Coordinates of C-alpha atoms and ligand atoms in Angstrom, one line a residue:
Chain A
M685 CA -28.6 -10.4 6.2
E686 CA -30.7 -10.0 9.3
L687 CA -30.5 -8.8 12.9
A688 CA -33.0 -10.4 15.2
G689 CA -33.6 -8.8 18.6
V690 CA -30.0 -7.8 18.8
G691 CA -28.9 -6.1 22.0
V692 CA -25.3 -5.1 22.9
A693 CA -23.7 -4.1 26.2
F694 CA -20.1 -3.1 26.9
G695 CA -18.6 -4.1 30.2
A696 CA -20.2 -6.3 32.8
G697 CA -22.1 -6.1 36.1
Q698 CA -22.7 -2.7 37.7
N699 CA -20.7 -0.8 35.1
A700 CA -22.3 -2.4 32.1
F701 CA -23.3 0.1 29.4
R702 CA -26.2 -1.0 27.3
A703 CA -25.4 0.5 23.9
V704 CA -28.0 -1.1 21.8
G705 CA -31.5 -2.1 22.9
R706 CA -33.3 -4.6 20.7
V707 CA -32.9 -4.1 17.1
D708 CA -34.6 -6.0 14.3
L709 CA -33.5 -5.3 10.8
A710 CA -33.4 -7.3 7.6
V711 CA -31.6 -6.4 4.5
A712 CA -32.8 -8.3 1.4
P713 CA -30.4 -9.5 -1.3
H714 CA -29.6 -6.6 -3.7
E715 CA -30.9 -4.1 -1.2
F716 CA -29.0 -1.0 -0.2
V717 CA -30.0 0.1 3.3
A718 CA -28.6 3.2 5.0
I719 CA -28.6 3.8 8.7
V720 CA -28.7 7.3 10.1
G721 CA -28.7 8.3 13.7
P722 CA -27.2 10.7 16.2
T723 CA -23.5 10.3 17.0
G724 CA -22.7 7.6 19.5
C725 CA -26.1 5.8 19.2
G726 CA -24.5 2.5 18.2
K727 CA -24.3 2.4 14.4
S728 CA -20.8 1.1 14.3
T729 CA -21.7 -1.3 17.0
L730 CA -24.4 -2.8 14.8
L731 CA -22.1 -3.3 11.9
N732 CA -19.5 -4.9 14.1
V733 CA -22.2 -7.4 15.2
V734 CA -23.0 -8.3 11.6
A735 CA -19.3 -8.6 10.8
G736 CA -18.9 -11.0 13.7
L737 CA -16.3 -8.8 15.4
L738 CA -18.7 -8.3 18.4
A739 CA -21.0 -10.8 20.1
P740 CA -24.5 -9.4 21.1
V741 CA -25.7 -10.1 24.6
E742 CA -29.1 -11.0 23.3
G743 CA -30.6 -11.9 19.9
E744 CA -28.5 -12.8 17.0
A745 CA -27.2 -11.7 13.6
R746 CA -27.8 -14.0 10.7
V747 CA -26.2 -13.8 7.3
F748 CA -27.8 -15.9 4.5
G749 CA -29.9 -17.6 7.2
R750 CA -26.9 -18.8 9.2
P751 CA -26.1 -17.3 12.6
V752 CA -22.9 -15.3 12.7
R753 CA -20.1 -17.2 14.5
G754 CA -16.6 -15.7 14.4
V755 CA -15.9 -13.2 11.6
T756 CA -18.4 -13.2 8.7
R757 CA -16.4 -14.4 5.8
E758 CA -19.0 -13.3 3.2
A759 CA -18.9 -9.7 4.3
G760 CA -16.6 -6.9 3.2
Y761 CA -16.3 -4.1 5.8
L762 CA -15.2 -0.6 5.2
F763 CA -14.2 0.9 8.6
Q764 CA -15.0 4.3 9.9
Q765 CA -11.3 4.8 10.8
D766 CA -8.3 4.3 8.6
A767 CA -7.6 0.6 8.5
L768 CA -5.0 0.3 5.7
M769 CA -1.8 -1.4 6.7
P770 CA 0.6 1.6 6.8
W771 CA 3.6 -0.6 6.0
K772 CA 2.2 -1.7 2.7
T773 CA 1.9 0.3 -0.5
A774 CA -1.6 1.0 -2.0
L775 CA -1.0 -1.8 -4.4
D776 CA 0.1 -4.3 -1.8
N777 CA -2.8 -3.3 0.5
V778 CA -5.3 -4.2 -2.2
A779 CA -3.4 -7.3 -3.4
V780 CA -3.0 -8.8 0.0
A781 CA -6.7 -9.2 0.2
L782 CA -6.5 -11.8 -2.6
E783 CA -3.2 -13.3 -1.6
V784 CA -4.5 -14.4 1.8
G785 CA -7.2 -16.2 -0.1
G786 CA -4.6 -18.3 -2.0
V787 CA -4.3 -16.3 -5.2
A788 CA -0.8 -16.3 -6.6
R789 CA 1.1 -13.0 -6.1
A790 CA 1.5 -12.1 -9.8
A791 CA -2.2 -12.6 -10.5
A792 CA -3.2 -10.7 -7.3
L793 CA -1.0 -7.8 -8.2
A794 CA -2.4 -7.6 -11.7
R795 CA -6.0 -7.6 -10.4
A796 CA -5.1 -5.1 -7.7
R797 CA -3.7 -2.8 -10.3
D798 CA -7.0 -3.1 -12.2
W799 CA -9.0 -2.3 -9.1
L800 CA -7.0 0.7 -8.3
A801 CA -7.7 2.0 -11.8
R802 CA -11.4 1.4 -11.2
V803 CA -11.4 3.6 -8.2
G804 CA -9.4 6.2 -10.1
L805 CA -6.0 5.7 -8.5
S806 CA -3.8 4.6 -11.4
G807 CA -0.3 6.0 -10.8
F808 CA -0.7 5.8 -7.0
E809 CA 0.2 2.1 -6.7
A810 CA 3.6 2.7 -5.1
R811 CA 2.4 5.2 -2.5
Y812 CA 2.2 4.4 1.2
P813 CA -1.0 5.3 3.0
H814 CA 0.7 8.3 4.7
Q815 CA 1.4 9.7 1.2
L816 CA -2.3 9.6 0.2
S817 CA -5.0 12.1 0.9
G818 CA -8.1 11.1 3.1
G819 CA -10.2 10.5 0.0
Q820 CA -7.5 8.5 -1.7
K821 CA -7.1 6.3 1.3
K822 CA -10.8 5.6 1.4
R823 CA -10.7 4.6 -2.3
V824 CA -7.8 2.2 -1.6
A825 CA -9.9 0.7 1.2
L826 CA -12.9 0.5 -1.1
A827 CA -10.8 -1.4 -3.7
Q828 CA -9.3 -3.6 -0.9
M829 CA -12.9 -4.5 0.2
L830 CA -14.4 -5.1 -3.3
I831 CA -11.5 -7.1 -4.8
R832 CA -12.5 -10.1 -2.7
D833 CA -15.9 -9.9 -4.2
P834 CA -17.7 -10.2 -0.9
K835 CA -21.4 -11.1 -1.0
I836 CA -22.5 -8.4 1.4
L837 CA -21.0 -5.0 2.1
L838 CA -20.8 -3.2 5.4
M839 CA -19.8 0.5 5.2
D840 CA -19.3 2.7 8.2
E841 CA -19.3 6.4 7.3
P842 CA -16.9 5.6 4.4
F843 CA -16.9 9.2 3.3
G844 CA -17.2 10.7 6.7
P845 CA -14.1 12.9 6.8
L846 CA -14.3 14.1 3.2
D847 CA -15.5 17.4 1.8
A848 CA -18.9 17.7 0.2
Q849 CA -17.7 17.6 -3.4
T850 CA -15.4 14.6 -2.9
R851 CA -18.3 12.8 -1.1
A852 CA -20.6 13.3 -4.0
L853 CA -17.9 12.0 -6.4
M854 CA -17.2 9.0 -4.1
G855 CA -21.0 8.4 -4.0
D856 CA -21.1 8.1 -7.7
V857 CA -18.1 5.8 -7.8
L858 CA -19.8 3.6 -5.2
L859 CA -23.1 3.6 -7.1
D860 CA -21.3 2.7 -10.3
L861 CA -19.5 -0.2 -8.7
W862 CA -22.5 -1.4 -6.8
S863 CA -24.9 -1.3 -9.8
A864 CA -22.8 -3.9 -11.6
D865 CA -24.0 -6.7 -9.3
R866 CA -26.1 -5.1 -6.6
K867 CA -24.9 -6.7 -3.5
A868 CA -26.7 -6.3 -0.2
V869 CA -25.4 -3.2 1.5
L870 CA -25.6 -1.8 5.0
F871 CA -24.4 1.7 4.9
V872 CA -23.9 4.0 7.9
T873 CA -23.7 7.7 7.5
H874 CA -24.5 10.9 9.4
D875 CA -25.3 12.7 6.2
L876 CA -29.0 12.4 5.5
E877 CA -28.7 13.6 1.9
E878 CA -26.1 11.0 1.2
A879 CA -28.3 8.3 2.7
I880 CA -31.3 9.2 0.4
A881 CA -29.1 9.6 -2.7
L882 CA -27.6 6.2 -2.3
A883 CA -30.0 3.9 -0.5
D884 CA -33.2 2.0 -1.2
R885 CA -34.3 2.3 2.4
V886 CA -33.2 4.7 5.2
V887 CA -33.4 3.5 8.8
V888 CA -33.4 6.0 11.6
M889 CA -31.8 5.0 14.9
S890 CA -32.7 6.5 18.2
A891 CA -30.3 8.2 20.6
G892 CA -28.4 5.8 22.9
P893 CA -28.2 4.2 25.4
A894 CA -30.3 1.2 24.5
A895 CA -30.8 2.6 21.0
R896 CA -33.6 1.2 18.9
L897 CA -34.8 1.7 15.4
V898 CA -37.2 4.6 15.2
S899 CA -38.5 4.5 11.7
Q900 CA -37.9 3.3 8.2
H901 CA -38.4 5.2 5.0
V902 CA -38.4 3.6 1.5
V903 CA -36.6 5.7 -1.0
D904 CA -38.7 5.4 -4.2
L905 CA -36.4 7.3 -6.4
P906 CA -35.7 5.6 -9.8
R907 CA -32.3 3.9 -10.5
P908 CA -29.8 4.3 -12.0
R909 CA -29.3 7.5 -10.0
D910 CA -26.8 10.3 -10.3
A911 CA -25.8 11.0 -6.7
N912 CA -25.7 14.7 -7.5
E913 CA -28.7 15.3 -9.7
V914 CA -31.1 13.2 -7.7
R915 CA -30.8 15.9 -5.0
L916 CA -32.7 18.3 -7.2
E917 CA -35.8 16.2 -7.4
P918 CA -38.9 17.2 -5.4
R919 CA -39.4 13.7 -4.1
F920 CA -35.9 13.9 -2.7
H921 CA -36.9 16.9 -0.6
A922 CA -40.1 15.4 0.6
L923 CA -38.2 12.4 1.8
Q924 CA -35.5 14.5 3.4
K925 CA -38.1 16.5 5.3
A926 CA -39.9 13.4 6.6
I927 CA -36.7 11.6 7.7
W928 CA -35.2 14.8 9.2
E929 CA -38.3 15.2 11.5
D930 CA -37.6 11.8 13.0
L931 CA -33.8 12.3 13.1
R932 CA -33.9 15.8 14.6
A933 CA -35.9 14.6 17.7
E934 CA -33.2 11.9 18.3
V935 CA -30.3 14.3 17.8
L936 CA -31.9 16.8 20.2
K937 CA -32.2 14.0 22.8
T938 CA -28.5 13.3 22.5
Y939 CA -27.6 16.9 23.1
G940 CA -30.2 17.4 25.7
R941 CA -28.6 14.7 27.7
A942 CA -25.1 16.1 27.2
S943 CA -25.9 19.6 28.3
Chain B
M186 CA 22.5 26.3 6.3
S187 CA 23.8 24.6 3.1
R188 CA 25.6 21.3 3.2
G189 CA 28.9 22.9 2.4
A190 CA 28.6 25.7 5.0
L191 CA 27.6 23.1 7.7
L192 CA 30.6 21.0 6.9
G193 CA 32.8 24.1 7.0
W194 CA 31.5 25.1 10.5
R195 CA 32.0 21.5 11.8
L196 CA 35.6 21.4 10.5
A197 CA 36.2 24.9 12.0
V198 CA 35.1 23.6 15.5
A199 CA 37.5 20.7 15.2
A200 CA 40.3 22.9 14.0
I201 CA 39.9 25.4 16.9
L202 CA 39.8 22.7 19.6
I203 CA 42.9 21.0 18.2
A204 CA 44.7 24.3 17.8
L205 CA 43.9 25.2 21.5
W206 CA 45.1 21.8 22.5
H207 CA 48.3 22.2 20.5
I208 CA 49.0 25.6 21.9
A209 CA 48.5 24.4 25.5
A210 CA 50.8 21.5 25.0
N211 CA 53.6 23.5 23.3
T212 CA 53.6 27.0 24.9
T213 CA 53.4 28.4 28.4
L214 CA 50.1 30.3 27.6
F215 CA 47.9 27.9 29.7
G216 CA 50.6 26.8 32.2
D217 CA 53.5 24.5 32.1
P218 CA 53.4 22.5 28.8
K219 CA 55.1 19.5 30.5
T220 CA 52.2 19.1 32.9
V221 CA 49.7 19.6 30.0
R222 CA 51.5 16.9 28.0
F223 CA 51.5 14.5 30.9
F224 CA 47.7 14.8 31.3
F225 CA 46.6 15.5 27.7
S226 CA 49.4 14.4 25.4
T227 CA 49.6 16.4 22.2
P228 CA 47.6 16.4 19.0
G229 CA 50.7 15.5 16.9
D230 CA 51.6 12.5 19.1
V231 CA 48.0 11.2 19.1
A232 CA 47.8 11.5 15.4
A233 CA 51.2 9.8 15.0
R234 CA 50.0 7.0 17.2
V235 CA 46.8 6.5 15.3
W236 CA 48.8 6.5 12.1
N237 CA 51.1 3.9 13.7
F238 CA 48.1 1.7 14.6
F239 CA 47.1 1.4 10.9
A240 CA 50.6 1.5 9.4
T241 CA 51.7 -1.5 11.5
G242 CA 48.3 -3.0 11.2
S243 CA 48.2 -3.8 14.9
I244 CA 44.7 -2.2 15.3
W245 CA 42.9 -4.5 12.9
K246 CA 43.0 -7.4 15.3
H247 CA 41.4 -5.3 18.0
L248 CA 38.8 -3.7 15.7
W249 CA 37.8 -7.1 14.4
I250 CA 37.3 -8.6 17.9
T251 CA 35.2 -5.6 19.0
L252 CA 33.1 -5.7 15.8
Q253 CA 32.6 -9.5 16.3
E254 CA 31.4 -9.0 19.9
T255 CA 29.1 -6.1 18.9
V256 CA 27.5 -8.0 16.1
L257 CA 27.1 -11.2 18.0
A258 CA 25.6 -9.4 21.0
F259 CA 23.2 -7.5 18.8
V260 CA 22.0 -10.5 16.7
I261 CA 21.6 -12.8 19.7
G262 CA 20.1 -10.2 21.9
S263 CA 17.6 -9.1 19.2
A264 CA 16.6 -12.6 18.4
A265 CA 15.9 -13.4 22.0
G266 CA 14.2 -10.1 22.5
I267 CA 11.9 -10.6 19.5
L268 CA 11.1 -14.2 20.5
I269 CA 10.3 -13.4 24.2
G270 CA 8.6 -10.2 23.3
F271 CA 6.1 -12.0 21.0
A272 CA 5.6 -14.8 23.4
F273 CA 4.8 -12.4 26.3
A274 CA 2.5 -10.3 24.2
M275 CA 0.6 -13.4 23.0
A276 CA 0.4 -14.9 26.5
P277 CA -0.6 -12.1 28.9
R278 CA -0.7 -14.4 31.9
V279 CA 2.8 -15.6 31.5
A280 CA 3.8 -12.0 31.0
A281 CA 2.1 -11.0 34.3
V282 CA 3.9 -13.7 36.2
F283 CA 7.4 -12.8 34.9
D284 CA 6.8 -9.0 34.9
P285 CA 8.5 -8.2 38.3
Y286 CA 11.5 -10.4 37.5
L287 CA 12.1 -8.7 34.2
K288 CA 11.8 -5.3 35.8
M289 CA 14.2 -6.3 38.4
A290 CA 16.7 -7.7 35.9
N291 CA 16.5 -4.6 33.8
A292 CA 17.0 -2.3 36.8
L293 CA 20.3 -4.0 37.6
P294 CA 23.4 -2.1 36.5
R295 CA 24.8 -4.5 34.0
V296 CA 28.5 -3.8 34.8
V297 CA 28.2 -5.8 38.0
L298 CA 27.5 -8.8 35.9
A299 CA 30.8 -8.5 34.0
P300 CA 33.0 -10.5 36.5
I301 CA 30.4 -13.2 36.7
F302 CA 30.3 -13.5 32.9
M303 CA 34.0 -13.8 32.9
L304 CA 33.9 -16.6 35.4
W305 CA 31.3 -18.4 33.3
F306 CA 32.4 -17.7 29.8
G307 CA 36.2 -17.0 30.2
L308 CA 38.2 -14.0 29.1
G309 CA 37.4 -14.5 25.4
V310 CA 34.7 -13.1 23.1
W311 CA 31.7 -14.8 24.7
S312 CA 31.8 -13.0 28.1
K313 CA 31.6 -9.7 26.2
V314 CA 28.8 -11.0 24.0
A315 CA 26.9 -12.0 27.2
L316 CA 27.3 -8.5 28.7
G317 CA 26.1 -6.9 25.4
F318 CA 23.3 -9.4 25.3
T319 CA 21.9 -8.3 28.6
L320 CA 21.8 -4.7 27.4
V321 CA 20.4 -5.4 23.9
F322 CA 17.8 -8.0 25.0
F323 CA 15.8 -5.7 27.2
I324 CA 15.6 -2.8 24.7
V325 CA 14.4 -5.1 21.9
F326 CA 12.2 -7.1 24.2
F327 CA 10.3 -4.0 25.6
N328 CA 9.9 -2.5 22.1
V329 CA 8.6 -5.7 20.5
Y330 CA 6.3 -6.4 23.4
Q331 CA 4.9 -2.9 23.1
G332 CA 4.7 -3.1 19.3
V333 CA 2.6 -6.3 19.4
K334 CA 0.3 -5.0 22.2
E335 CA -0.2 -1.6 20.5
T336 CA -1.1 -3.0 17.2
S337 CA -4.0 -0.9 16.0
P338 CA -7.3 -2.8 16.7
V339 CA -8.8 -1.3 13.6
I340 CA -6.1 -2.6 11.3
L341 CA -6.4 -5.9 13.0
A342 CA -10.1 -6.1 12.6
N343 CA -9.8 -5.1 9.0
A344 CA -7.2 -7.8 8.4
R345 CA -9.5 -10.4 9.9
M346 CA -12.3 -9.2 7.7
L347 CA -10.0 -9.7 4.7
G348 CA -9.9 -13.3 5.8
M349 CA -6.5 -13.5 7.4
N350 CA -5.8 -16.5 9.6
G351 CA -3.4 -16.7 12.6
W352 CA -0.2 -17.1 10.6
Q353 CA -1.2 -14.4 8.0
L354 CA -2.1 -12.0 10.8
F355 CA 1.3 -12.5 12.3
R356 CA 3.0 -12.0 8.9
H357 CA 1.1 -9.0 7.6
V358 CA 0.1 -7.2 10.9
Y359 CA 1.8 -8.2 14.1
W360 CA 5.3 -8.7 12.7
P361 CA 5.5 -5.4 10.8
S362 CA 4.0 -3.5 13.7
A363 CA 6.5 -5.0 16.2
M364 CA 9.4 -4.4 13.7
S365 CA 8.6 -0.7 13.4
W366 CA 8.9 -0.4 17.1
M367 CA 12.1 -2.4 17.2
F368 CA 13.7 -0.4 14.4
S369 CA 12.8 2.8 16.2
S370 CA 15.2 1.7 18.9
L371 CA 17.8 0.3 16.5
H372 CA 20.4 3.1 17.3
S373 CA 20.2 2.5 21.0
S374 CA 20.3 -1.3 20.8
V375 CA 23.3 -1.3 18.4
G376 CA 25.0 1.3 20.6
F377 CA 24.4 -0.8 23.7
A378 CA 25.8 -3.9 22.0
L379 CA 29.0 -1.9 21.5
V380 CA 29.0 -0.6 25.0
G381 CA 28.7 -4.1 26.3
A382 CA 31.7 -5.2 24.2
V383 CA 34.0 -2.3 25.1
V384 CA 33.1 -2.3 28.8
G385 CA 33.7 -6.1 28.9
E386 CA 37.0 -5.7 27.2
Y387 CA 38.0 -2.9 29.5
L388 CA 37.3 -5.1 32.6
G389 CA 39.3 -8.1 31.4
A390 CA 40.3 -9.3 28.0
A391 CA 43.3 -10.1 25.8
A392 CA 42.2 -8.1 22.7
G393 CA 39.7 -5.4 21.5
L394 CA 39.4 -1.6 21.6
G395 CA 38.4 -1.6 25.3
Y396 CA 41.5 -3.7 26.1
L397 CA 43.7 -1.4 24.1
I398 CA 42.6 1.6 26.1
H399 CA 42.8 -0.2 29.4
E400 CA 46.4 -1.3 28.6
A401 CA 47.5 2.2 27.8
E402 CA 45.8 3.5 31.0
G403 CA 47.7 0.9 33.0
V404 CA 51.1 2.5 32.1
F405 CA 49.9 6.1 32.1
D406 CA 50.3 6.2 28.3
V407 CA 47.9 9.1 27.8
T408 CA 48.7 9.2 24.0
G409 CA 47.6 5.6 23.7
V410 CA 44.4 6.3 25.6
F411 CA 43.5 9.2 23.4
A412 CA 44.4 7.4 20.2
G413 CA 42.3 4.4 21.3
M414 CA 39.4 6.7 22.1
F415 CA 39.7 8.4 18.7
V416 CA 39.6 5.1 16.8
L417 CA 36.6 3.9 19.0
A418 CA 34.7 7.2 18.2
V419 CA 35.2 6.8 14.5
F420 CA 34.2 3.2 14.7
V421 CA 31.0 4.1 16.5
I422 CA 30.1 6.8 14.0
L423 CA 30.7 4.3 11.1
I424 CA 28.4 1.7 12.7
D425 CA 25.8 4.4 13.4
Q426 CA 25.9 5.4 9.7
I427 CA 25.2 1.8 8.7
V428 CA 22.3 1.7 11.1
T429 CA 20.8 4.9 9.7
F430 CA 21.2 3.5 6.2
A431 CA 19.4 0.2 7.1
E432 CA 16.7 2.1 8.9
N433 CA 15.9 4.4 5.9
R434 CA 15.7 1.3 3.7
L435 CA 13.5 -0.7 6.0
L436 CA 11.1 2.0 7.2
V437 CA 10.3 3.8 3.9
W438 CA 6.6 3.6 4.8
R439 CA 7.0 5.9 7.8
P440 CA 6.3 9.6 7.4
E441 CA 9.5 10.6 9.2
A442 CA 11.7 8.3 7.1
A443 CA 10.2 9.6 3.9
Q444 CA 10.8 13.2 4.9
R445 CA 14.5 12.5 5.5
Q446 CA 15.1 11.3 2.0
Ligands
ATP1023 N1 -15.6 -0.8 23.6 C1 -16.5 0.0 24.2 N2 -16.7 0.1 25.5 C2 -17.6 0.8 26.1 N3 -18.5 1.6 25.4 C3 -18.4 1.6 24.0 C4 -17.4 0.8 23.4 N4 -17.5 1.0 22.0 C5 -18.6 1.9 21.9 N5 -19.1 2.2 23.1 C6 -20.2 3.1 23.3 O1 -21.3 2.5 22.6 C7 -22.1 3.6 22.0 C8 -22.2 3.3 20.5 O2 -20.9 3.5 19.9 P1 -20.8 3.4 18.3 O3 -19.4 3.5 18.0 O4 -21.6 2.3 17.8 O5 -21.5 4.8 17.9 P2 -21.8 5.3 16.4 O6 -23.3 5.4 16.3 O7 -21.0 4.6 15.4 O8 -21.3 6.8 16.5 P3 -20.6 7.7 15.4 O9 -21.7 8.2 14.5 O10 -20.0 8.9 16.2 O11 -19.6 6.9 14.8 C9 -21.3 4.9 22.3 O12 -22.1 5.5 23.4 C10 -20.0 4.5 22.8 O13 -19.5 5.3 23.8
MG1024 MG1 -19.4 5.0 14.3

């Protein structure tokens, strides 16, 4: 997937707000790219452009060489906010992703059960979203996204509201599932350590408005990785230091403007 | 408070009120019992009259008519409310054009329509259904309209990413969202269907609970009025219980519904 000179503005005329400047970014097949940046810089906006939910005012997004028109069918999207249908049980939320693609209900339910087990939620099939914890909801959403076997994955702070231990666990679950077929991933996070632990490349975004990409860092840590243990390696710390230098400047800009 | 204690207290309140009523109607403690009887009847007489209603079976006809009118007004009013609610939410321009007229129609006290409905639909069941309809329709309409418009954009975006097309979005997202709003007003819409029926009967009919009460009032038969009101109150409570049951079954996914179980 690829972003070519993408710029996004909200509103029109005098009140238009230029959220994203010109962003060029390409994610190769099988590559896991993480985006970090200060809050409100336009990370979610970029994912929405790739997903086809938002049209850029200039440039274009391409997926497998084809320009994005309407929603990107090949993409699975894990939203920053809760996006499960509250009126469906965990099982139905996952199964419906197959059913709308024409899979028979019985078969869809069987596979949904299987996927819930893979994300560690056996026994929670009949729960409604409001009966699940934050982390459990995210895991249901993960199963819902992956069961369709999308070719590329877009993830927006999927583990954002979780505590540190759960995040590390979820990171492992994700790495496990991902390493099976290594789809192209665009992963947004505000947690630098998480970005380094998971990704092949970390991209730093500048503070908005008209946000750009500031720098890119290739994460040359060997795979398969253990999301927890990799944090102890010296190379990890060197990377963390380097990326934090770039990131801190941008974060300070955001707050400088606010105060 | 435990269930048993609660029930005990509730019965105690009823017992005290009935006892006071009885004393007022049979002793000189609160004034002349004859006057009290003329204005309030006595608990014994009212109970006997209610018993008589059921013993002779004369009440069933009236209950059946009122139930019929209530159900028809609710079903037709809801169907129309859902249909128009969806149509307006999907076509904002049409909604903008009709908006002032709907507000106007809704602001109108519906009782003034009753004579016109009688002119149009006669003294039978349908003029009462029409009156109930005008009450139910607006409640359901506003809730469905709101429900569709307030559908969470994130849930909608997620559903689209899962590959849902127009009809599937309707079935899995818009419809449940609108229904949850509609069900949240189920008690008032069923209640208003009944109000429409009874008020319609009261203003002109040949049968029904409203008619029964009106008849008794016409000849200053206070016992008949109180007996009719008692039957009506029990009828309302029964219908409300059925609605609560339906609501708990249909909205299990809601946090509040789950807590009540
Ligand atoms: N619909 C909208 N209308 C106007 N401005 C918007 C809209 N959506 C987002 N913005 C603005 O665009 C900018 C980027 O928003 P975005 O949601 O992409 O940020 P983000 O990087 O994902 O932030 P966070 O890390 O807090 O999730 C923000 O300044 C936001 O206020
Ligand atoms: Mg965001």
